[in-house]
Short mmCIF file of C-alpha atoms in Angstrom, two decimals:
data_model
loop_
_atom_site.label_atom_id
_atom_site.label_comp_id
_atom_site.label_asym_id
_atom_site.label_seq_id
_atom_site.Cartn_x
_atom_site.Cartn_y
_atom_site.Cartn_z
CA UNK L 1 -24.04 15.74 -13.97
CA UNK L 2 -22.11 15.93 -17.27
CA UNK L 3 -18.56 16.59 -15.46
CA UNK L 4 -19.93 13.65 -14.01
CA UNK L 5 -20.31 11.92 -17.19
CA UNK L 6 -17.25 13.25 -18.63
CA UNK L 7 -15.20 11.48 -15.89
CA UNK L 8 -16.72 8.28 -16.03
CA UNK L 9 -16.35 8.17 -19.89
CA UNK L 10 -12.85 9.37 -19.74
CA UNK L 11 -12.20 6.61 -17.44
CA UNK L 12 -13.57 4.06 -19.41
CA UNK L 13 -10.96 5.25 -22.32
CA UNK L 14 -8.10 5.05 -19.83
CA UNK L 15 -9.41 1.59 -18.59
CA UNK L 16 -9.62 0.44 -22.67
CA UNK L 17 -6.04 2.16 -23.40
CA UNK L 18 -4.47 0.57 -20.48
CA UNK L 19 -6.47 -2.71 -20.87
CA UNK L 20 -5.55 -3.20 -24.73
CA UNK L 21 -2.15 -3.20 -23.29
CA UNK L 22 -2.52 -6.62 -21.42
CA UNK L 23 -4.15 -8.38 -24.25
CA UNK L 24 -2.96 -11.62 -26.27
CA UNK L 25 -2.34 -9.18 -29.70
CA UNK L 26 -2.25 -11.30 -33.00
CA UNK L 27 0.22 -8.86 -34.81
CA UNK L 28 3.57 -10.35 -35.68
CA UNK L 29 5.67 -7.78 -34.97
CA UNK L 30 7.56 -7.08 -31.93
CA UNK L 31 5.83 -5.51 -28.93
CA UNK L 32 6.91 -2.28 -27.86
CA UNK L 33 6.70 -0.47 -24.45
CA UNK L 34 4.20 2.17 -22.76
CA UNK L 35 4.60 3.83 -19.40
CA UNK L 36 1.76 3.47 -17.00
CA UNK L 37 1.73 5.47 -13.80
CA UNK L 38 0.00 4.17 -10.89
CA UNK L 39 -0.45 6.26 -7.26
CA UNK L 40 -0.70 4.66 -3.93
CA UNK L 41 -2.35 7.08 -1.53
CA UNK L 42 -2.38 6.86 1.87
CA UNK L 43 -3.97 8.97 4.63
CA UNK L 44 -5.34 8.19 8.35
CA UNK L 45 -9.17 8.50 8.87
CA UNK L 46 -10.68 7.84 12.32
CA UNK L 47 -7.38 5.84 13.39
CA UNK L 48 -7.86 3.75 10.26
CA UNK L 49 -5.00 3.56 7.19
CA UNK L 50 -6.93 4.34 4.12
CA UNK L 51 -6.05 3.97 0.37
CA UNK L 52 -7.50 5.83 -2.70
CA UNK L 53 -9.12 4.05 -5.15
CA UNK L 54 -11.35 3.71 -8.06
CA UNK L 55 -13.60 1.22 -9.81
CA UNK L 56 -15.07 2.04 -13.58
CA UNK L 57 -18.07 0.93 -15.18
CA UNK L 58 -15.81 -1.27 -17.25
CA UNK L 59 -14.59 -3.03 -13.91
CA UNK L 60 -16.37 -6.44 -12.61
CA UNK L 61 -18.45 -5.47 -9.44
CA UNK L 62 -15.45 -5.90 -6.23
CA UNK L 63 -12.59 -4.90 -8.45
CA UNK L 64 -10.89 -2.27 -6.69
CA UNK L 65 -8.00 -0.13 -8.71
CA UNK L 66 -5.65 2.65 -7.83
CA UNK L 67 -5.58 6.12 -9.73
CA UNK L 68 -3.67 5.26 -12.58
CA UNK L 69 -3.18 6.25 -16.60
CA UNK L 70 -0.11 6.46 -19.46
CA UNK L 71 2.20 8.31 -19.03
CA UNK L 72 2.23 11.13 -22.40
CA UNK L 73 5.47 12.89 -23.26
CA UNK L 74 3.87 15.18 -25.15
CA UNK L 75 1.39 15.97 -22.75
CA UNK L 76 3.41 15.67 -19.16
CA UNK L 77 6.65 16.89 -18.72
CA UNK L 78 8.04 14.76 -16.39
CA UNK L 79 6.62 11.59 -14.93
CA UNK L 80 5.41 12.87 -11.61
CA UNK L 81 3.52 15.63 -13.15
CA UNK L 82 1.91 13.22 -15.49
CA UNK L 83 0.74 11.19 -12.37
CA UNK L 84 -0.75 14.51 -10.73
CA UNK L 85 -2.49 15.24 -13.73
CA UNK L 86 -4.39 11.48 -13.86
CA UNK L 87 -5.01 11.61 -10.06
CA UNK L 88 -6.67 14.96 -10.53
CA UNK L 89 -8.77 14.34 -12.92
CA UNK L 90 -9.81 11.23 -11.79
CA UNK L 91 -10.31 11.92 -8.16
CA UNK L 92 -10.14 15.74 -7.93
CA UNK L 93 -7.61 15.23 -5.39
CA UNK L 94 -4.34 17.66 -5.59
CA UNK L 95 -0.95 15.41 -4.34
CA UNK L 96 1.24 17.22 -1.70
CA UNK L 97 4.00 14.37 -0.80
CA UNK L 98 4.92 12.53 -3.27
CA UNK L 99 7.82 9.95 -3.82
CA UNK L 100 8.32 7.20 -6.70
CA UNK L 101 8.29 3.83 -5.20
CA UNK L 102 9.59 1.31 -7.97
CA UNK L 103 9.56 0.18 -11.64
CA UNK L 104 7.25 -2.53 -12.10
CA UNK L 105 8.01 -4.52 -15.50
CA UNK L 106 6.91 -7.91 -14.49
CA UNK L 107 5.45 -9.15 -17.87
CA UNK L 108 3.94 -12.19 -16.65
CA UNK L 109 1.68 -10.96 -14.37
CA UNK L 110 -0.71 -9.53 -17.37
CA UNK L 111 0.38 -11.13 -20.61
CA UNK L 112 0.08 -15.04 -21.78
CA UNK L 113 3.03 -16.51 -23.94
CA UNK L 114 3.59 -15.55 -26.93
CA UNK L 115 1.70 -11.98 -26.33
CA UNK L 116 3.12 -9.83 -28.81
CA UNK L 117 0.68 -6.86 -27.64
CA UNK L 118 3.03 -3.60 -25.86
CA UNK L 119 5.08 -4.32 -23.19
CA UNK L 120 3.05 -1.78 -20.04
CA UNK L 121 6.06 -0.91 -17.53
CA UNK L 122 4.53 0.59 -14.81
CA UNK L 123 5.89 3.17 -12.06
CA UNK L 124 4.47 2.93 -9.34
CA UNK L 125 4.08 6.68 -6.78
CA UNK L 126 3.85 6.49 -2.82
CA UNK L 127 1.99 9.83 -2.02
CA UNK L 128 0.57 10.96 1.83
CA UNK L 129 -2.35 13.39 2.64
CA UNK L 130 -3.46 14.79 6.25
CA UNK L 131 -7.33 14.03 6.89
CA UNK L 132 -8.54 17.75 5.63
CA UNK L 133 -7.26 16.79 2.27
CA UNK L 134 -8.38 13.54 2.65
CA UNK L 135 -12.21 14.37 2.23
CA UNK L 136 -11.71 16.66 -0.80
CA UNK L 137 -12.71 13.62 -3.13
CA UNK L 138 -14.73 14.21 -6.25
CA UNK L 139 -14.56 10.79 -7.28
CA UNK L 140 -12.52 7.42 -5.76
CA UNK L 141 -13.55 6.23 -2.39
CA UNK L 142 -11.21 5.23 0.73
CA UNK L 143 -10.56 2.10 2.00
CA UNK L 144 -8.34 0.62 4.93
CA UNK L 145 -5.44 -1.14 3.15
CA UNK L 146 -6.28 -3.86 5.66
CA UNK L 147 -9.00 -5.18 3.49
CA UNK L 148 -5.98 -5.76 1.00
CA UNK L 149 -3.73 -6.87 3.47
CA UNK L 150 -5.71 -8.46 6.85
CA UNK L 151 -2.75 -10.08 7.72
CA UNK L 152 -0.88 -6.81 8.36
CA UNK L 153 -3.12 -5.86 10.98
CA UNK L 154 -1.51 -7.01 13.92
CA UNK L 155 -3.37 -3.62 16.09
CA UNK L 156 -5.33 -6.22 18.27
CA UNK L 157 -2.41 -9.11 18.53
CA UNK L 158 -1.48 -11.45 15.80
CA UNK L 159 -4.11 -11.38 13.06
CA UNK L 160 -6.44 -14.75 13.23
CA UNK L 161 -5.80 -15.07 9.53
CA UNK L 162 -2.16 -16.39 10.13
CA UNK L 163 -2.66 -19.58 11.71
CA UNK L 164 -6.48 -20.52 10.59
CA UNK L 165 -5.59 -19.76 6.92
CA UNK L 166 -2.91 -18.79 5.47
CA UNK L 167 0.56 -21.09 7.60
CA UNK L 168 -1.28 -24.37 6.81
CA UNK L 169 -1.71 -23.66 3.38
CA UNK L 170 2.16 -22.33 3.39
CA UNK L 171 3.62 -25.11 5.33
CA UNK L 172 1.60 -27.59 2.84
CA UNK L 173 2.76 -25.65 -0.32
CA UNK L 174 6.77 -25.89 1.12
CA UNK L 175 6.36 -29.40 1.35
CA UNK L 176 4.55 -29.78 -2.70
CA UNK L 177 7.17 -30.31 -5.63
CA UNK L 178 7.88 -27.12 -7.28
CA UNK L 179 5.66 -26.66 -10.38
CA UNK L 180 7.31 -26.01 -14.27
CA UNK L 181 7.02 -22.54 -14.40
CA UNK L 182 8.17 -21.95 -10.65
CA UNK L 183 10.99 -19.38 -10.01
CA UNK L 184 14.31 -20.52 -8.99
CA UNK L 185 15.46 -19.06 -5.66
CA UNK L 186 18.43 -19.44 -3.54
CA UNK L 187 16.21 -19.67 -0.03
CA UNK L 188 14.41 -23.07 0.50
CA UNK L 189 10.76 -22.65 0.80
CA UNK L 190 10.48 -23.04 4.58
CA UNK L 191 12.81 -20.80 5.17
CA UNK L 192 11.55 -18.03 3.27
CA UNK L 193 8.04 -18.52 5.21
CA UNK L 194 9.67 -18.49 8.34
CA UNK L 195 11.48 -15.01 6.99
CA UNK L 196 8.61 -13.73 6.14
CA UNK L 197 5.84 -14.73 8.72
CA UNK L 198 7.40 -15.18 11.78
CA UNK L 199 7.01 -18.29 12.33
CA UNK L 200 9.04 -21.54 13.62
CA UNK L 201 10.92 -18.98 15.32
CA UNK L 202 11.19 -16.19 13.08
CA UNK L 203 10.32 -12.63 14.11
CA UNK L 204 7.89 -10.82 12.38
CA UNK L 205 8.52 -8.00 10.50
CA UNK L 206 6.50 -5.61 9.52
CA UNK L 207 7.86 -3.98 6.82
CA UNK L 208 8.26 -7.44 4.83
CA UNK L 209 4.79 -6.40 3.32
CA UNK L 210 5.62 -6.85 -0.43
CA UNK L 211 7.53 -10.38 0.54
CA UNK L 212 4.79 -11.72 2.11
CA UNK L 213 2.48 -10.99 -0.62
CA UNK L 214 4.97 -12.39 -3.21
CA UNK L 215 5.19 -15.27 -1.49
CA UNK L 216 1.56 -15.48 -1.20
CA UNK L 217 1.26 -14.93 -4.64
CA UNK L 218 3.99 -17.79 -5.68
CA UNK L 219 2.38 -20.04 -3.48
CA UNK L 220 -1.23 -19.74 -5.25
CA UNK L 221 -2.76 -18.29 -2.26
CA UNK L 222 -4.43 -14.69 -3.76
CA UNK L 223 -6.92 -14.63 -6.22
CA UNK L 224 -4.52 -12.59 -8.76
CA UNK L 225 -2.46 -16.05 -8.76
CA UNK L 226 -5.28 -17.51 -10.29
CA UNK L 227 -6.53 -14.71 -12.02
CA UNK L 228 -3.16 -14.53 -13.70
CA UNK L 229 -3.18 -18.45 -14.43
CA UNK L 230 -0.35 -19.35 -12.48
CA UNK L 231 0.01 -22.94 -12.19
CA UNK L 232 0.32 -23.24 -7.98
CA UNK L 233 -3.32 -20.76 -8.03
CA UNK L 234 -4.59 -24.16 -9.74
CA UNK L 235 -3.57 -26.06 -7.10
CA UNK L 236 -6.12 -25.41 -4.55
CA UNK L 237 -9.22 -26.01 -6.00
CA UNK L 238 -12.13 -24.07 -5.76
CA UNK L 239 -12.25 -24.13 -1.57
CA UNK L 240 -9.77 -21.86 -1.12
CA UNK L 241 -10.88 -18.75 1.40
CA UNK L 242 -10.30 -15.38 -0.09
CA UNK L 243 -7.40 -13.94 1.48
CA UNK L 244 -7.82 -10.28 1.58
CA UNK L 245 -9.72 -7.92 -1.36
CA UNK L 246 -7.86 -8.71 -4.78
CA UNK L 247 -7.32 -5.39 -7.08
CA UNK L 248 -6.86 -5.07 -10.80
CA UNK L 249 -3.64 -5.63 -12.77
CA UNK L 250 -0.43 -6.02 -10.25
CA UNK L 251 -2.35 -2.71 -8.12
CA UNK L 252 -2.09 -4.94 -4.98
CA UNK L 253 2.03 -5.60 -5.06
CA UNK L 254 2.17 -1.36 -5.54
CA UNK L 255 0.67 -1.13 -2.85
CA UNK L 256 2.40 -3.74 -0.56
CA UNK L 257 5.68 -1.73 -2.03
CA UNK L 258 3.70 1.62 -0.93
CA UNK L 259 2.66 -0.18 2.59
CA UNK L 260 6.40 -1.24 3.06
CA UNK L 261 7.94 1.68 2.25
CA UNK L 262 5.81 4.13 4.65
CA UNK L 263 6.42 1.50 7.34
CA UNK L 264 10.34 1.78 6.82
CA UNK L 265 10.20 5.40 6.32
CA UNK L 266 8.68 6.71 9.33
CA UNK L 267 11.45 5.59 11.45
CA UNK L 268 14.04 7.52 10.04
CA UNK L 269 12.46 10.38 8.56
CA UNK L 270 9.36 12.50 9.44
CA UNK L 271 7.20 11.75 6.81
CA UNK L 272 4.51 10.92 9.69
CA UNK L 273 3.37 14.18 9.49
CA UNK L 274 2.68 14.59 6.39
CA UNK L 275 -0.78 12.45 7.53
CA UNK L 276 -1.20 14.74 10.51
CA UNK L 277 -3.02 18.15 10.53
CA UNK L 278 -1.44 21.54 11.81
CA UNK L 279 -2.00 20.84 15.39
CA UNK L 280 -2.36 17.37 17.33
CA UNK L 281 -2.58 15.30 20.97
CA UNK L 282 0.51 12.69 21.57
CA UNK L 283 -2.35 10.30 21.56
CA UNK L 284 -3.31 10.91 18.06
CA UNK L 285 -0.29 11.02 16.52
CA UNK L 286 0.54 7.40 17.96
CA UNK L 287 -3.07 5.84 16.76
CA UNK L 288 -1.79 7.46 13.43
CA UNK L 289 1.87 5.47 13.98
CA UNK L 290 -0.25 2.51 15.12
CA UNK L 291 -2.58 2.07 12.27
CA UNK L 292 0.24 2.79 9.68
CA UNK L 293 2.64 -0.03 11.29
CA UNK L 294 -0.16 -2.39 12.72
CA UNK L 295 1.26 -2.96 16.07
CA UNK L 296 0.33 -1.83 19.90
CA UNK L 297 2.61 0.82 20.63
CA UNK L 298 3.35 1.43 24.51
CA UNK L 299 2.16 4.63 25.40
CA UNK L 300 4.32 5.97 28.00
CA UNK L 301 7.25 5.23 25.56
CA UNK L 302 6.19 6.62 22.94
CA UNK L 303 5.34 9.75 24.25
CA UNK L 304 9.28 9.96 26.14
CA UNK L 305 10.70 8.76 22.67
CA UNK L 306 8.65 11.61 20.87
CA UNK L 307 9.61 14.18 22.89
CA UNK L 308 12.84 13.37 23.69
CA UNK L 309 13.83 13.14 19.91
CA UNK L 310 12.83 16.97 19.64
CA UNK L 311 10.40 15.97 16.93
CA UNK L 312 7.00 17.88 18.78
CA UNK L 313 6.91 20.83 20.38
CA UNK L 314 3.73 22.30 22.60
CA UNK L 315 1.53 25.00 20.70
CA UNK L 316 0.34 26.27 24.37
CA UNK L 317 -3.12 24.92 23.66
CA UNK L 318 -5.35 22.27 24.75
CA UNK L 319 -8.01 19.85 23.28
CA UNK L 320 -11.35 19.31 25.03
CA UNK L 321 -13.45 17.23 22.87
CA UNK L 322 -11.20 14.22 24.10
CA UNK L 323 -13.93 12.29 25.97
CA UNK L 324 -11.78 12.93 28.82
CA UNK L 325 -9.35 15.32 30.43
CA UNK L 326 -8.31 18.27 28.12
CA UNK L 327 -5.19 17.14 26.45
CA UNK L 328 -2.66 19.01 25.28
CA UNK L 329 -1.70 20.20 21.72
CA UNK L 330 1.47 19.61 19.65
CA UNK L 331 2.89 20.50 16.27
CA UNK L 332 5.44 19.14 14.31
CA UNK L 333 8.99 21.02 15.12
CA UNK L 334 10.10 21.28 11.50
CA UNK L 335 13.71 22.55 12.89
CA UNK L 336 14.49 18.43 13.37
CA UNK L 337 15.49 18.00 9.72
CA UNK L 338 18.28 20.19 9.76
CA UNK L 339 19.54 18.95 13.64
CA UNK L 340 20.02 15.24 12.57
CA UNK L 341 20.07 13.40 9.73
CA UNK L 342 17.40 10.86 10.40
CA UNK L 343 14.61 12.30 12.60
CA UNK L 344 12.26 9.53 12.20
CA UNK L 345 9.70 7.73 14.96
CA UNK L 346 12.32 4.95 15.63
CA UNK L 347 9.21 3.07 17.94
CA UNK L 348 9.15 -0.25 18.84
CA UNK L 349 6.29 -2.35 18.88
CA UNK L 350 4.26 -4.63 21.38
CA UNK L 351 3.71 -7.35 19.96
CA UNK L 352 0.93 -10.07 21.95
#
């Protein structure tokens, strides 16, 4: 009970240090700059892609965050060890893979004009656990990054999301005037949707995640475009369905660059099995490659294109509690990294 109480209070001081931070200040003087640290991480429970996060007393009721905190040069020495110190104590969890994703300095997306209050840059971590590790939780809770992201799950054929919600609102928003505060880019609207959903023609692709959501986000179509008081999120009114689970701060564009970057990853190096246990069927390591890229995958292929790139080899023993025929068991062949350079699950989807 009090470590209990210890970790909620300690994450209501994070929550107020990192909150003062996005604030109007009234000070005249110029703002400086703090490091945040935010972690993305991902694991595969029951054939699901999951994400850690946390929500604080502080928090609105719905308001999902990752593990996050400042980033202390007297206290960490470098900035990865600073992030496995906040994800420890505020989940219990201990990293294993861990890679830095990207620099997020976007000041807009927290601060009005004039804001003279620290500038927060943010770096954002990609880390992957197998499912033992993934249950040693003292705080946080999982959730499939599809809540975030429904329109990434393409595991049943193209998500119903696309064409009931989100390419009429698109297709309307390419054809509005472009608002005062609107970006300039070098890619006409409609062509940038048709980049980055597929359509008119255009192939998806799935590791576009963080485009789509930008777009989504430019267009008005997320709740943080509103939250944020972007002028297109005022467009809309108040009718507009919520498109996937928003998240505090800019959490849900780390996480699109997490979602991306695993996606791109796995086909060129083996990173897959860092969410695998020791030992595992064929048939659960591709529900594992399925739910992390959101497509069908054929099964016959990928089992020839897994074995056939060396990256498996048989561990002589057989699983029983498969509902069906014993099936046999695998492990990753770690030799692969040193017999090619990119030993990846180069798969390709099915697509329906």
């Amino acid at each position: 009970m009090v470590a209990d109480m210890n970790f909620k209070r300690r994450i209501r001081e994070v929550d107020s240090d990192v909150e003062a931070t996005h604030h109007v200040a009234t000070r005249s003087e110029p703002a400086g700059v703090e490091i945040g640290l935010n972690a993305a991480i991902v694991a595969v429970i029951d054939d699901e892609p999951v994400v850690l996060v946390i929500r604080s007393e502080a928090e609105p009721v719905g308001v999902d965050g990752l593990p996050f905190g400042p980033f202390s040069p007297v206290a960490h020495r470098t900035l990865e060890s600073g992030l496995r110190a906040w994800v420890e104590e505020q989940t219990g969890l201990g990293l294993g893979y861990v890679e830095q994703l990207y620099t997020f300095g976007d000041r807009g997306r927290h601060a009005e004009p004039g804001d003279a209050s620290p500038h927060v840059v943010s770096i954002g971590y990609l880390a992957l656990t197998e499912t033992g590790h993934a249950h040693d939780l003292a705080h946080g809770s999982w959730r499939s990054w599809y809540q975030y992201f429904p329109w990434e799950d393409w595991r049943r054929g193209r998500p119903e999301i696309l064409a009931a919600e989100i390419e009429p609102r698109l297709k309307q928003w390419a054809q509005s005037p472009a608002s005062r505060t609107a970006p300039q880019r070098p890619v006409p609207k409609e062509d940038r949707i048709r980049i980055c959903f597929g359509i008119d023609g255009g192939a998806w692709d799935e590791e576009k995640v963080l485009d789509r959501f930008e777009l989504l986000y430019e267009a008005g179509l997320i709740e943080e475009a509103r939250r944020d008081g972007r002028d297109a999120g005022a467009l809309w009114g108040s009718g507009l369905p919520r498109l996937g689970a928003p998240m505090k701060f800019d959490h849900r564009r780390v996480l699109a660059t997490a979602i991306g970057r695993v996606r791109a990853k796995i086909k060129y190096r083996p990173v897959i099995f860092e969410l695998m246990p020791d030992d595992f069927t064929l048939f659960e390591l591709q529900k594992t490659v399925e739910a992390i890229l959101g497509p069908h995958l054929h099964k016959q292929n990928f089992r020839r294109l897994v074995e056939s790139a060396g990256l498996v080899e048989p561990t002589g023993e057989v699983k029983t509690q498969t509902g069906g025929r014993p099936a046999k068991l695998f492990r990753f062949r770690r030799e692969v990294v040193l017999e090619r350079p990119a030993p990846g699950v180069r798969v390709k989807a099915v697509r329906t």
